[in-house]
JSON list of C-alpha atoms and ligand atoms in Angstrom, two decimals:
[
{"chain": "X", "resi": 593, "resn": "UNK", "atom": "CA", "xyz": [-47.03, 31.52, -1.31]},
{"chain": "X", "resi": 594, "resn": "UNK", "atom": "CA", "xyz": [-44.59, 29.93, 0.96]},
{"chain": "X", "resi": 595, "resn": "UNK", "atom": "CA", "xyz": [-43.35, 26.08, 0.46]},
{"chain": "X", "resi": 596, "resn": "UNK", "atom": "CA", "xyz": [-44.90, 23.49, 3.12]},
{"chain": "X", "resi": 597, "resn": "UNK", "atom": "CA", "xyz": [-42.04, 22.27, 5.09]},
{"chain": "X", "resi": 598, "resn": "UNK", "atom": "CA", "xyz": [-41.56, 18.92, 5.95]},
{"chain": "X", "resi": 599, "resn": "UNK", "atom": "CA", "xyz": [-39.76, 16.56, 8.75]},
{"chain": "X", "resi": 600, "resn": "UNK", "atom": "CA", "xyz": [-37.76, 14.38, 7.36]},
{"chain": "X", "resi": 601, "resn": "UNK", "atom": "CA", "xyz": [-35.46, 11.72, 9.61]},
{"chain": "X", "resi": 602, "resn": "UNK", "atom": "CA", "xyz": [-32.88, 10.96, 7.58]},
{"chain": "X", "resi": 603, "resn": "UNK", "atom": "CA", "xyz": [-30.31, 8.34, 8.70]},
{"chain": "X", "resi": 604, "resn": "UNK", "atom": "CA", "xyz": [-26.28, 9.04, 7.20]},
{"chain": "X", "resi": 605, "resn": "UNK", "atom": "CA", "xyz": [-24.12, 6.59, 8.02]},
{"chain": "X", "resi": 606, "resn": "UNK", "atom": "CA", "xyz": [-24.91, 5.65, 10.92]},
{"chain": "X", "resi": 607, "resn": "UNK", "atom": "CA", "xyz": [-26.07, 8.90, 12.40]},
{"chain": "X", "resi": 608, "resn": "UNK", "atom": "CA", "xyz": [-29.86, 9.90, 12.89]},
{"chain": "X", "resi": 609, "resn": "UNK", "atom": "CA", "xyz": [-30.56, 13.84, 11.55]},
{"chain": "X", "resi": 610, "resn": "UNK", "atom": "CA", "xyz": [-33.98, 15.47, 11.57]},
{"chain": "X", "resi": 611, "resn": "UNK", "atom": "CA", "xyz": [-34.51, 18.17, 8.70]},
{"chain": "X", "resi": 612, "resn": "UNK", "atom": "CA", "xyz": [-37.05, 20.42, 7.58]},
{"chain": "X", "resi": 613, "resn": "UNK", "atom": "CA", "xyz": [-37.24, 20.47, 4.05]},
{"chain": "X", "resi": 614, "resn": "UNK", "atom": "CA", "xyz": [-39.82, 21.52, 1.01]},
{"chain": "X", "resi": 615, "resn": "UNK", "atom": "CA", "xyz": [-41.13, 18.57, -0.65]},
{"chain": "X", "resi": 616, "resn": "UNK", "atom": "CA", "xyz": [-38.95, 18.90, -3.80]},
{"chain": "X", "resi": 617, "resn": "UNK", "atom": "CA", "xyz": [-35.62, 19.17, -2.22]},
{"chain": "X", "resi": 618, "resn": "UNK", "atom": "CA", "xyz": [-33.08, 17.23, -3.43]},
{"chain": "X", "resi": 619, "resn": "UNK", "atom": "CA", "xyz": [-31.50, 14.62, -1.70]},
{"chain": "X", "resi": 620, "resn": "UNK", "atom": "CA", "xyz": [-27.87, 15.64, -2.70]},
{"chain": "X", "resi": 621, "resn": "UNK", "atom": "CA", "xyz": [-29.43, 18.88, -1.69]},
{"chain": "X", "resi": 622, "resn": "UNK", "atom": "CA", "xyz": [-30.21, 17.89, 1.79]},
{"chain": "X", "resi": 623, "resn": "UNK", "atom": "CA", "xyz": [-27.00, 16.08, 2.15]},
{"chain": "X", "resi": 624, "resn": "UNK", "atom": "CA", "xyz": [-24.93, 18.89, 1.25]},
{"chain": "X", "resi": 625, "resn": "UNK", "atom": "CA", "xyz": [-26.61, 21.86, 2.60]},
{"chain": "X", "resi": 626, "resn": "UNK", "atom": "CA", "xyz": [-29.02, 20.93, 5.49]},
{"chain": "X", "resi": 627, "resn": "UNK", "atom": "CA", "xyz": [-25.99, 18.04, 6.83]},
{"chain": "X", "resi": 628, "resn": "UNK", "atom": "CA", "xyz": [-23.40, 19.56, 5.26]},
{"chain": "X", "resi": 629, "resn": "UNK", "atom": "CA", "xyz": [-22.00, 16.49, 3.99]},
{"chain": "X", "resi": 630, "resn": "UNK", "atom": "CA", "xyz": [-20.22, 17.75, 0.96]},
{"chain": "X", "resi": 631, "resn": "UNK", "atom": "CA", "xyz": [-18.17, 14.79, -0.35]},
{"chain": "X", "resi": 632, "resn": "UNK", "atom": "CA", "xyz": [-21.13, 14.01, -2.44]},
{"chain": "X", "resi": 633, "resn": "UNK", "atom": "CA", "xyz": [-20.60, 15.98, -5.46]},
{"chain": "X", "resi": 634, "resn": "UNK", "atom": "CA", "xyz": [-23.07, 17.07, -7.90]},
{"chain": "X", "resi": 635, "resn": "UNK", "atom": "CA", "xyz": [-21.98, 17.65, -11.13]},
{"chain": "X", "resi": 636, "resn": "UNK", "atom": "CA", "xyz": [-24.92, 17.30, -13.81]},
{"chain": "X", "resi": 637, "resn": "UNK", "atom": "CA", "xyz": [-28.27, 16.46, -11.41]},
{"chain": "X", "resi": 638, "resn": "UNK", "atom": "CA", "xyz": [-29.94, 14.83, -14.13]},
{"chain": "X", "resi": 639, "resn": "UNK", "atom": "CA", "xyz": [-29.06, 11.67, -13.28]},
{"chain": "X", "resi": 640, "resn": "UNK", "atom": "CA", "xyz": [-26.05, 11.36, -15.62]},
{"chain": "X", "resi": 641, "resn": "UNK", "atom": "CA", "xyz": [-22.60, 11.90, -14.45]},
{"chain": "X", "resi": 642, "resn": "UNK", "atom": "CA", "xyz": [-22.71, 9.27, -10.99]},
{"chain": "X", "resi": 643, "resn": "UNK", "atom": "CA", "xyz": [-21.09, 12.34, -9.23]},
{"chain": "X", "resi": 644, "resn": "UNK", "atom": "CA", "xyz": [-24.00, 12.22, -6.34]},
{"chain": "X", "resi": 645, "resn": "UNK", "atom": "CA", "xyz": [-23.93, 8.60, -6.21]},
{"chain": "X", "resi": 646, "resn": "UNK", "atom": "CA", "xyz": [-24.59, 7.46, -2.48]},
{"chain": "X", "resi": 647, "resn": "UNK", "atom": "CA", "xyz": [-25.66, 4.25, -0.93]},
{"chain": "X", "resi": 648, "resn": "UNK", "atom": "CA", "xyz": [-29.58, 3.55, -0.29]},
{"chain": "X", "resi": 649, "resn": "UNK", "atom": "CA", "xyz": [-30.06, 0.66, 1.67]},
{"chain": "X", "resi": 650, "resn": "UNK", "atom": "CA", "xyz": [-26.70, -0.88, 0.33]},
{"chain": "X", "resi": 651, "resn": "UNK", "atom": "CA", "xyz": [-27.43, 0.17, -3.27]},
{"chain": "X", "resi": 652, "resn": "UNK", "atom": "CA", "xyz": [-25.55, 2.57, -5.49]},
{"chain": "X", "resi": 653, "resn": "UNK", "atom": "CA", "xyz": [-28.42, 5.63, -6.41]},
{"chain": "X", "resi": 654, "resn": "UNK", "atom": "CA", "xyz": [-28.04, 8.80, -7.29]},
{"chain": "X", "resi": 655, "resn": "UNK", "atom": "CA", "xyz": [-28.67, 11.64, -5.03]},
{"chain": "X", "resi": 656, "resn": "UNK", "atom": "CA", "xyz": [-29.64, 13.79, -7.38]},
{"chain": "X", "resi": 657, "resn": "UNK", "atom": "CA", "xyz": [-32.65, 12.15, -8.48]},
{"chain": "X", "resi": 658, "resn": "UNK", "atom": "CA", "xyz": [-34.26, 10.76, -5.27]},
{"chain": "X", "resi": 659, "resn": "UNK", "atom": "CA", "xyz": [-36.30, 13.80, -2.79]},
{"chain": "X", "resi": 660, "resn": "UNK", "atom": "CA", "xyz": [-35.24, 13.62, 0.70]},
{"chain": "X", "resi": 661, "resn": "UNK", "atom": "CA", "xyz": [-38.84, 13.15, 1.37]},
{"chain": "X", "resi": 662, "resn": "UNK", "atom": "CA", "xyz": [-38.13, 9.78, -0.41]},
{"chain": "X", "resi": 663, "resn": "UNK", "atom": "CA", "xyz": [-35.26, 8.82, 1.84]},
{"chain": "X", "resi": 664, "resn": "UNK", "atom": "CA", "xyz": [-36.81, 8.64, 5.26]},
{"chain": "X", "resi": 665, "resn": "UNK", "atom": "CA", "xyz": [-35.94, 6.33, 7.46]},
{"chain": "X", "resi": 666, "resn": "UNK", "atom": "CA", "xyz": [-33.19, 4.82, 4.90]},
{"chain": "X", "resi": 667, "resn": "UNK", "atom": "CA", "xyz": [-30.25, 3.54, 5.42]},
{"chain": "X", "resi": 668, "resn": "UNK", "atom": "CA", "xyz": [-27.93, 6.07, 3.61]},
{"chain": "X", "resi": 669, "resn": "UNK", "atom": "CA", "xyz": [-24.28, 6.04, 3.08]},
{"chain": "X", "resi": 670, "resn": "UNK", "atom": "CA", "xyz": [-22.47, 8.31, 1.70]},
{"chain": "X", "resi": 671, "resn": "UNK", "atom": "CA", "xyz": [-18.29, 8.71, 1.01]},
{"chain": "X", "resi": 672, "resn": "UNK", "atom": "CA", "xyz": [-17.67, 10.11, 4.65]},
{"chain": "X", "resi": 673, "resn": "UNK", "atom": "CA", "xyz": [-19.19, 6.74, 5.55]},
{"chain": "X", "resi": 674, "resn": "UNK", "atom": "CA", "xyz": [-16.76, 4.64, 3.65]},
{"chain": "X", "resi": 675, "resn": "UNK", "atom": "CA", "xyz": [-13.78, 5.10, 6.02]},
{"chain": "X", "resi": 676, "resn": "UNK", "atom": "CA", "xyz": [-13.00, 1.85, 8.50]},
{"chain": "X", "resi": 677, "resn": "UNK", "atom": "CA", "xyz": [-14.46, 2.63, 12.07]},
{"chain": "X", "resi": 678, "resn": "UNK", "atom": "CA", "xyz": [-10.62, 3.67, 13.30]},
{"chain": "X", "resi": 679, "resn": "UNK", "atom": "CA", "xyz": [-10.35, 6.20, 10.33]},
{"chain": "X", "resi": 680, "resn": "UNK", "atom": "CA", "xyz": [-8.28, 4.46, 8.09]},
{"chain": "X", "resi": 681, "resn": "UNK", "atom": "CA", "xyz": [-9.13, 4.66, 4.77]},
{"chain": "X", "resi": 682, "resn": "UNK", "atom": "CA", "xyz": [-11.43, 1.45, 3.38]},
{"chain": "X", "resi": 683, "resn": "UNK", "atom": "CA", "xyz": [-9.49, -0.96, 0.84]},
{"chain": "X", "resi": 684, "resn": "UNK", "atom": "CA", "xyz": [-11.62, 0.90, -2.23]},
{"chain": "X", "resi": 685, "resn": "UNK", "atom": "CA", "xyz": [-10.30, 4.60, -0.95]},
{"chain": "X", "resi": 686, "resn": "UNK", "atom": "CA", "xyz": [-6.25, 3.14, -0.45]},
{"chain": "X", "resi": 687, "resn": "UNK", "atom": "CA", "xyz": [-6.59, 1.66, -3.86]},
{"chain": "X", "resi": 688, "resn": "UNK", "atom": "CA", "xyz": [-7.58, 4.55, -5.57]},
{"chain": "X", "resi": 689, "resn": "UNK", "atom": "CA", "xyz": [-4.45, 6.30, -3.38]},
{"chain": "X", "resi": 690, "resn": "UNK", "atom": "CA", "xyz": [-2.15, 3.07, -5.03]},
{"chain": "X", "resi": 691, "resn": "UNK", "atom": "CA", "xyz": [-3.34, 3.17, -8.59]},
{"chain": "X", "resi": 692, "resn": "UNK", "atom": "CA", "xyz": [-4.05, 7.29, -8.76]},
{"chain": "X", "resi": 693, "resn": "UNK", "atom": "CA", "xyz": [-7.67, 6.55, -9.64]},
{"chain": "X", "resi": 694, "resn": "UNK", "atom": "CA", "xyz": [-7.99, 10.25, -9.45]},
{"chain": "X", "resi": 695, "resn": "UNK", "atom": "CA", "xyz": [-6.96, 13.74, -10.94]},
{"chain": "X", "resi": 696, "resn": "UNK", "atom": "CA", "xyz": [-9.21, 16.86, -9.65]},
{"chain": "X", "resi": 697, "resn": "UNK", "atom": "CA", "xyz": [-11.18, 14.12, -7.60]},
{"chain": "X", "resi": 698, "resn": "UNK", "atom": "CA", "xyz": [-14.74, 15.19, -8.47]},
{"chain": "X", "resi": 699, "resn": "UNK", "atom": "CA", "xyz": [-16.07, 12.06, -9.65]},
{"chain": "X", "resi": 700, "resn": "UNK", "atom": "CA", "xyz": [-14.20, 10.68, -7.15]},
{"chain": "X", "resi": 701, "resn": "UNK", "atom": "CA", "xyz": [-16.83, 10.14, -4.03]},
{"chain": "X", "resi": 702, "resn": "UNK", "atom": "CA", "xyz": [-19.36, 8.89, -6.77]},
{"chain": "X", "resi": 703, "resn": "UNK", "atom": "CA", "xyz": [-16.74, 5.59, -8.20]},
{"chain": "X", "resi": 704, "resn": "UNK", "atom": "CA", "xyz": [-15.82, 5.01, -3.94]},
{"chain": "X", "resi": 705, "resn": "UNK", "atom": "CA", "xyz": [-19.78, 4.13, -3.65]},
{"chain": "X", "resi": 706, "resn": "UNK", "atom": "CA", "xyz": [-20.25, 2.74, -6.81]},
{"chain": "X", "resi": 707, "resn": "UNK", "atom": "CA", "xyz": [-17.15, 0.21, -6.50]},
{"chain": "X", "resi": 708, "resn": "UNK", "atom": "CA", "xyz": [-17.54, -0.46, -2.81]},
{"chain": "X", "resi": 709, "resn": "UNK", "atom": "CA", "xyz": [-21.50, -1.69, -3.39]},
{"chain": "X", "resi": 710, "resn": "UNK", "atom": "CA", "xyz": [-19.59, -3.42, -6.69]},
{"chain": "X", "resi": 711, "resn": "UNK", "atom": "CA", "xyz": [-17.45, -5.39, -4.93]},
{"chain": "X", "resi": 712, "resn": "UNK", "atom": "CA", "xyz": [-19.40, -6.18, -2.70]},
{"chain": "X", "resi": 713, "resn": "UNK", "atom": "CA", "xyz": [-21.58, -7.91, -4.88]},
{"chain": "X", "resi": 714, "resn": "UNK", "atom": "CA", "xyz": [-18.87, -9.32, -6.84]},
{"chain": "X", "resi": 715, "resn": "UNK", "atom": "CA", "xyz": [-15.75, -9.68, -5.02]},
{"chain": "X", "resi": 716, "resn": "UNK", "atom": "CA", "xyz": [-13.57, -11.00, -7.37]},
{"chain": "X", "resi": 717, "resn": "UNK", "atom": "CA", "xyz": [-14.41, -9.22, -10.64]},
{"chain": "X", "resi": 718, "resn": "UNK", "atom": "CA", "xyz": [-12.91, -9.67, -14.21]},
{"chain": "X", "resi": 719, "resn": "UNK", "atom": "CA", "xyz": [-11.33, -7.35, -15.75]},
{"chain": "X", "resi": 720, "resn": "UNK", "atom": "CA", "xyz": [-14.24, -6.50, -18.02]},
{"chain": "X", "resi": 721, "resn": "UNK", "atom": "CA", "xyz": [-16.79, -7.11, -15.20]},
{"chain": "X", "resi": 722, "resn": "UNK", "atom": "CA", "xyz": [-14.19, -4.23, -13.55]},
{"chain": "X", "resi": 723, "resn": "UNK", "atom": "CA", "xyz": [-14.98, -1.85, -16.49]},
{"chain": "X", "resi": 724, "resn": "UNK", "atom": "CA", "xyz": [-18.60, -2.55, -16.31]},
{"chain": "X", "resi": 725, "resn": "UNK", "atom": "CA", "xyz": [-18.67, -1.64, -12.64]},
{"chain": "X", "resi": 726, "resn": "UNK", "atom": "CA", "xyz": [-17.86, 1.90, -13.22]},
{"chain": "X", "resi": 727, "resn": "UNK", "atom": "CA", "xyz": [-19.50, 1.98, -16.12]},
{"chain": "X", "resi": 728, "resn": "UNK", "atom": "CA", "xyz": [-22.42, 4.25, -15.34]},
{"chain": "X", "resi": 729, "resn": "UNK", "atom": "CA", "xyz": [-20.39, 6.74, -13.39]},
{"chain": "X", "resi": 730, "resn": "UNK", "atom": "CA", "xyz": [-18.40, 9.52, -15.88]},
{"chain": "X", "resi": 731, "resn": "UNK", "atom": "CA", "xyz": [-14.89, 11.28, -15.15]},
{"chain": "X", "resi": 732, "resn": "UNK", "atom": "CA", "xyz": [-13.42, 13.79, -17.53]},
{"chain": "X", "resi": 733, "resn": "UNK", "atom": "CA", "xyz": [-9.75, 13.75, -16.42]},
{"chain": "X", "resi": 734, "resn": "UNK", "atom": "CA", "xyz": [-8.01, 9.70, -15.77]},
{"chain": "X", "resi": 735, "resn": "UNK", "atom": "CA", "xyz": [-9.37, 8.03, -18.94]},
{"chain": "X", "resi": 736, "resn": "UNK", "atom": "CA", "xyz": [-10.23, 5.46, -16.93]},
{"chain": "X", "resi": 737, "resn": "UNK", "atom": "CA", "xyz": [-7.64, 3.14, -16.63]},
{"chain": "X", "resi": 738, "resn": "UNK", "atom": "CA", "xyz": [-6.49, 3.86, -13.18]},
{"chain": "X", "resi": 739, "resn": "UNK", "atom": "CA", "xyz": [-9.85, 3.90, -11.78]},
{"chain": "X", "resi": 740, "resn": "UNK", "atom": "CA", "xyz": [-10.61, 0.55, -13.35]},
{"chain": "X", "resi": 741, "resn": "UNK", "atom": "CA", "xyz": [-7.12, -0.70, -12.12]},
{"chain": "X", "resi": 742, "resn": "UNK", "atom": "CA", "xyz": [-8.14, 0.61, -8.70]},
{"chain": "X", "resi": 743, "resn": "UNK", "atom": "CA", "xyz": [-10.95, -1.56, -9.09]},
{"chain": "X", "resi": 744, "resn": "UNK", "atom": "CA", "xyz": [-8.75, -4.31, -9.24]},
{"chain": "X", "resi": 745, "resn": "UNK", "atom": "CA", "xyz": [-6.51, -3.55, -6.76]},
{"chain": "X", "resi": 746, "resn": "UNK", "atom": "CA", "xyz": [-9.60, -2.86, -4.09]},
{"chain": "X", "resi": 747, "resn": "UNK", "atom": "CA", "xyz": [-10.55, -6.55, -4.99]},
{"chain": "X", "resi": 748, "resn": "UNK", "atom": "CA", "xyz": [-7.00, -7.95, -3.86]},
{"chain": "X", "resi": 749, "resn": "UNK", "atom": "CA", "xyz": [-7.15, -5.54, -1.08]},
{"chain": "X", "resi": 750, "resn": "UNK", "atom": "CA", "xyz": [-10.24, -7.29, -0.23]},
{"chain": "X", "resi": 751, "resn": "UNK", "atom": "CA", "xyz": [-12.89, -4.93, -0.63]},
{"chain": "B", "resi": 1378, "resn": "FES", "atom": "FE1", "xyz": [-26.38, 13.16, -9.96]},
{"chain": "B", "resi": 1378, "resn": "FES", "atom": "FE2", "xyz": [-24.85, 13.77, -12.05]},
{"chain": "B", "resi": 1378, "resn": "FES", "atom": "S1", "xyz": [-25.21, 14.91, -10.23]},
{"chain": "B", "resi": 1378, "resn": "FES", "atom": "S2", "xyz": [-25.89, 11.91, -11.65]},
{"chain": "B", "resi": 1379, "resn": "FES", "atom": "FE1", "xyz": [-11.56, 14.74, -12.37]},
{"chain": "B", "resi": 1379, "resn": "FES", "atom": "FE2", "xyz": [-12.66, 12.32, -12.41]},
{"chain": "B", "resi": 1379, "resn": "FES", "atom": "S1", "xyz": [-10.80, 12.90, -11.46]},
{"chain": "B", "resi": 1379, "resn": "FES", "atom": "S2", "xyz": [-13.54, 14.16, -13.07]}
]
């Protein structure tokens, strides 16, 4: 039996997209493959590993668990999104650049979105309230440190 399509108007960053998808697709699914917006990685789609971690109306969520069904009409950002409106990159992304917040850079999109919505909430965050903002997202090569010092470092850079 074939899967009932659906319209879905999804709205990434900025930019209005109409897709036809089966109920149960994925949102990082319909990102990647039907917008081919790939800097949303998905590493363990369970919900786990913050890889897939996008905005949702200014909120960090991960891809991987919403349907694009669910996201219609949303405001959605993901890491292509982050960059300033002439390019450059956005005081999160150049930190990460100054404090090597990143080896093989898979996590990587996932801590941008995570951070930016962070600091953005708390501009000026300790240095444990800077560990407990990446908390939730994992990353099997930096340890950690630089990422959290990137955190830091975003916050002077006035993220
Ligand atoms: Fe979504 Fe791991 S891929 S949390
Ligand atoms: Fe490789 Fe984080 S930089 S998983």
């Amino acid at each position: 039996m074939r899967e009932e399509l659906h319209d879905v108007r999804l709205r990434v960053n900025g930019t209005t997209h109409e897709v036809r998808v089966p109920a149960r697709r994925l949102l990082s699914d319909a990102l990647r493959h039907d917008l081919g917006l790939t800097g949303t990685h998905v590493g363990c789609e369970h919900g786990v590993c913050g890889a897939c971690t996008i905005l949702v109306d200014g909120a960090p969520a991960r891809a991987c668990l919403m349907l694009a069904v669910a996201a219609a009409d949303l405001e959605l950002t993901t890491v292509e999104g982050l960059t300033e409106e002439d390019g450059s990159l956005s005081p999160v992304q150049q930190a990460f650049v100054e404090c090597h917040g990143l080896q093989c850079g898979f996590c990587t999109a996932g801590f941008l979105t995570t951070i930016t919505a962070g600091l953005r909430d708390n501009p000026h965050p300790t240095h444990d309230e800077a560990r407990e903002m990446v908390a939730g997202n994992l990353c099997r090569c930096t340890g950690y440190q630089n990422i959290v010092k990137a955190v830091e470092r975003a916050a002077e850079l006035g993220a």
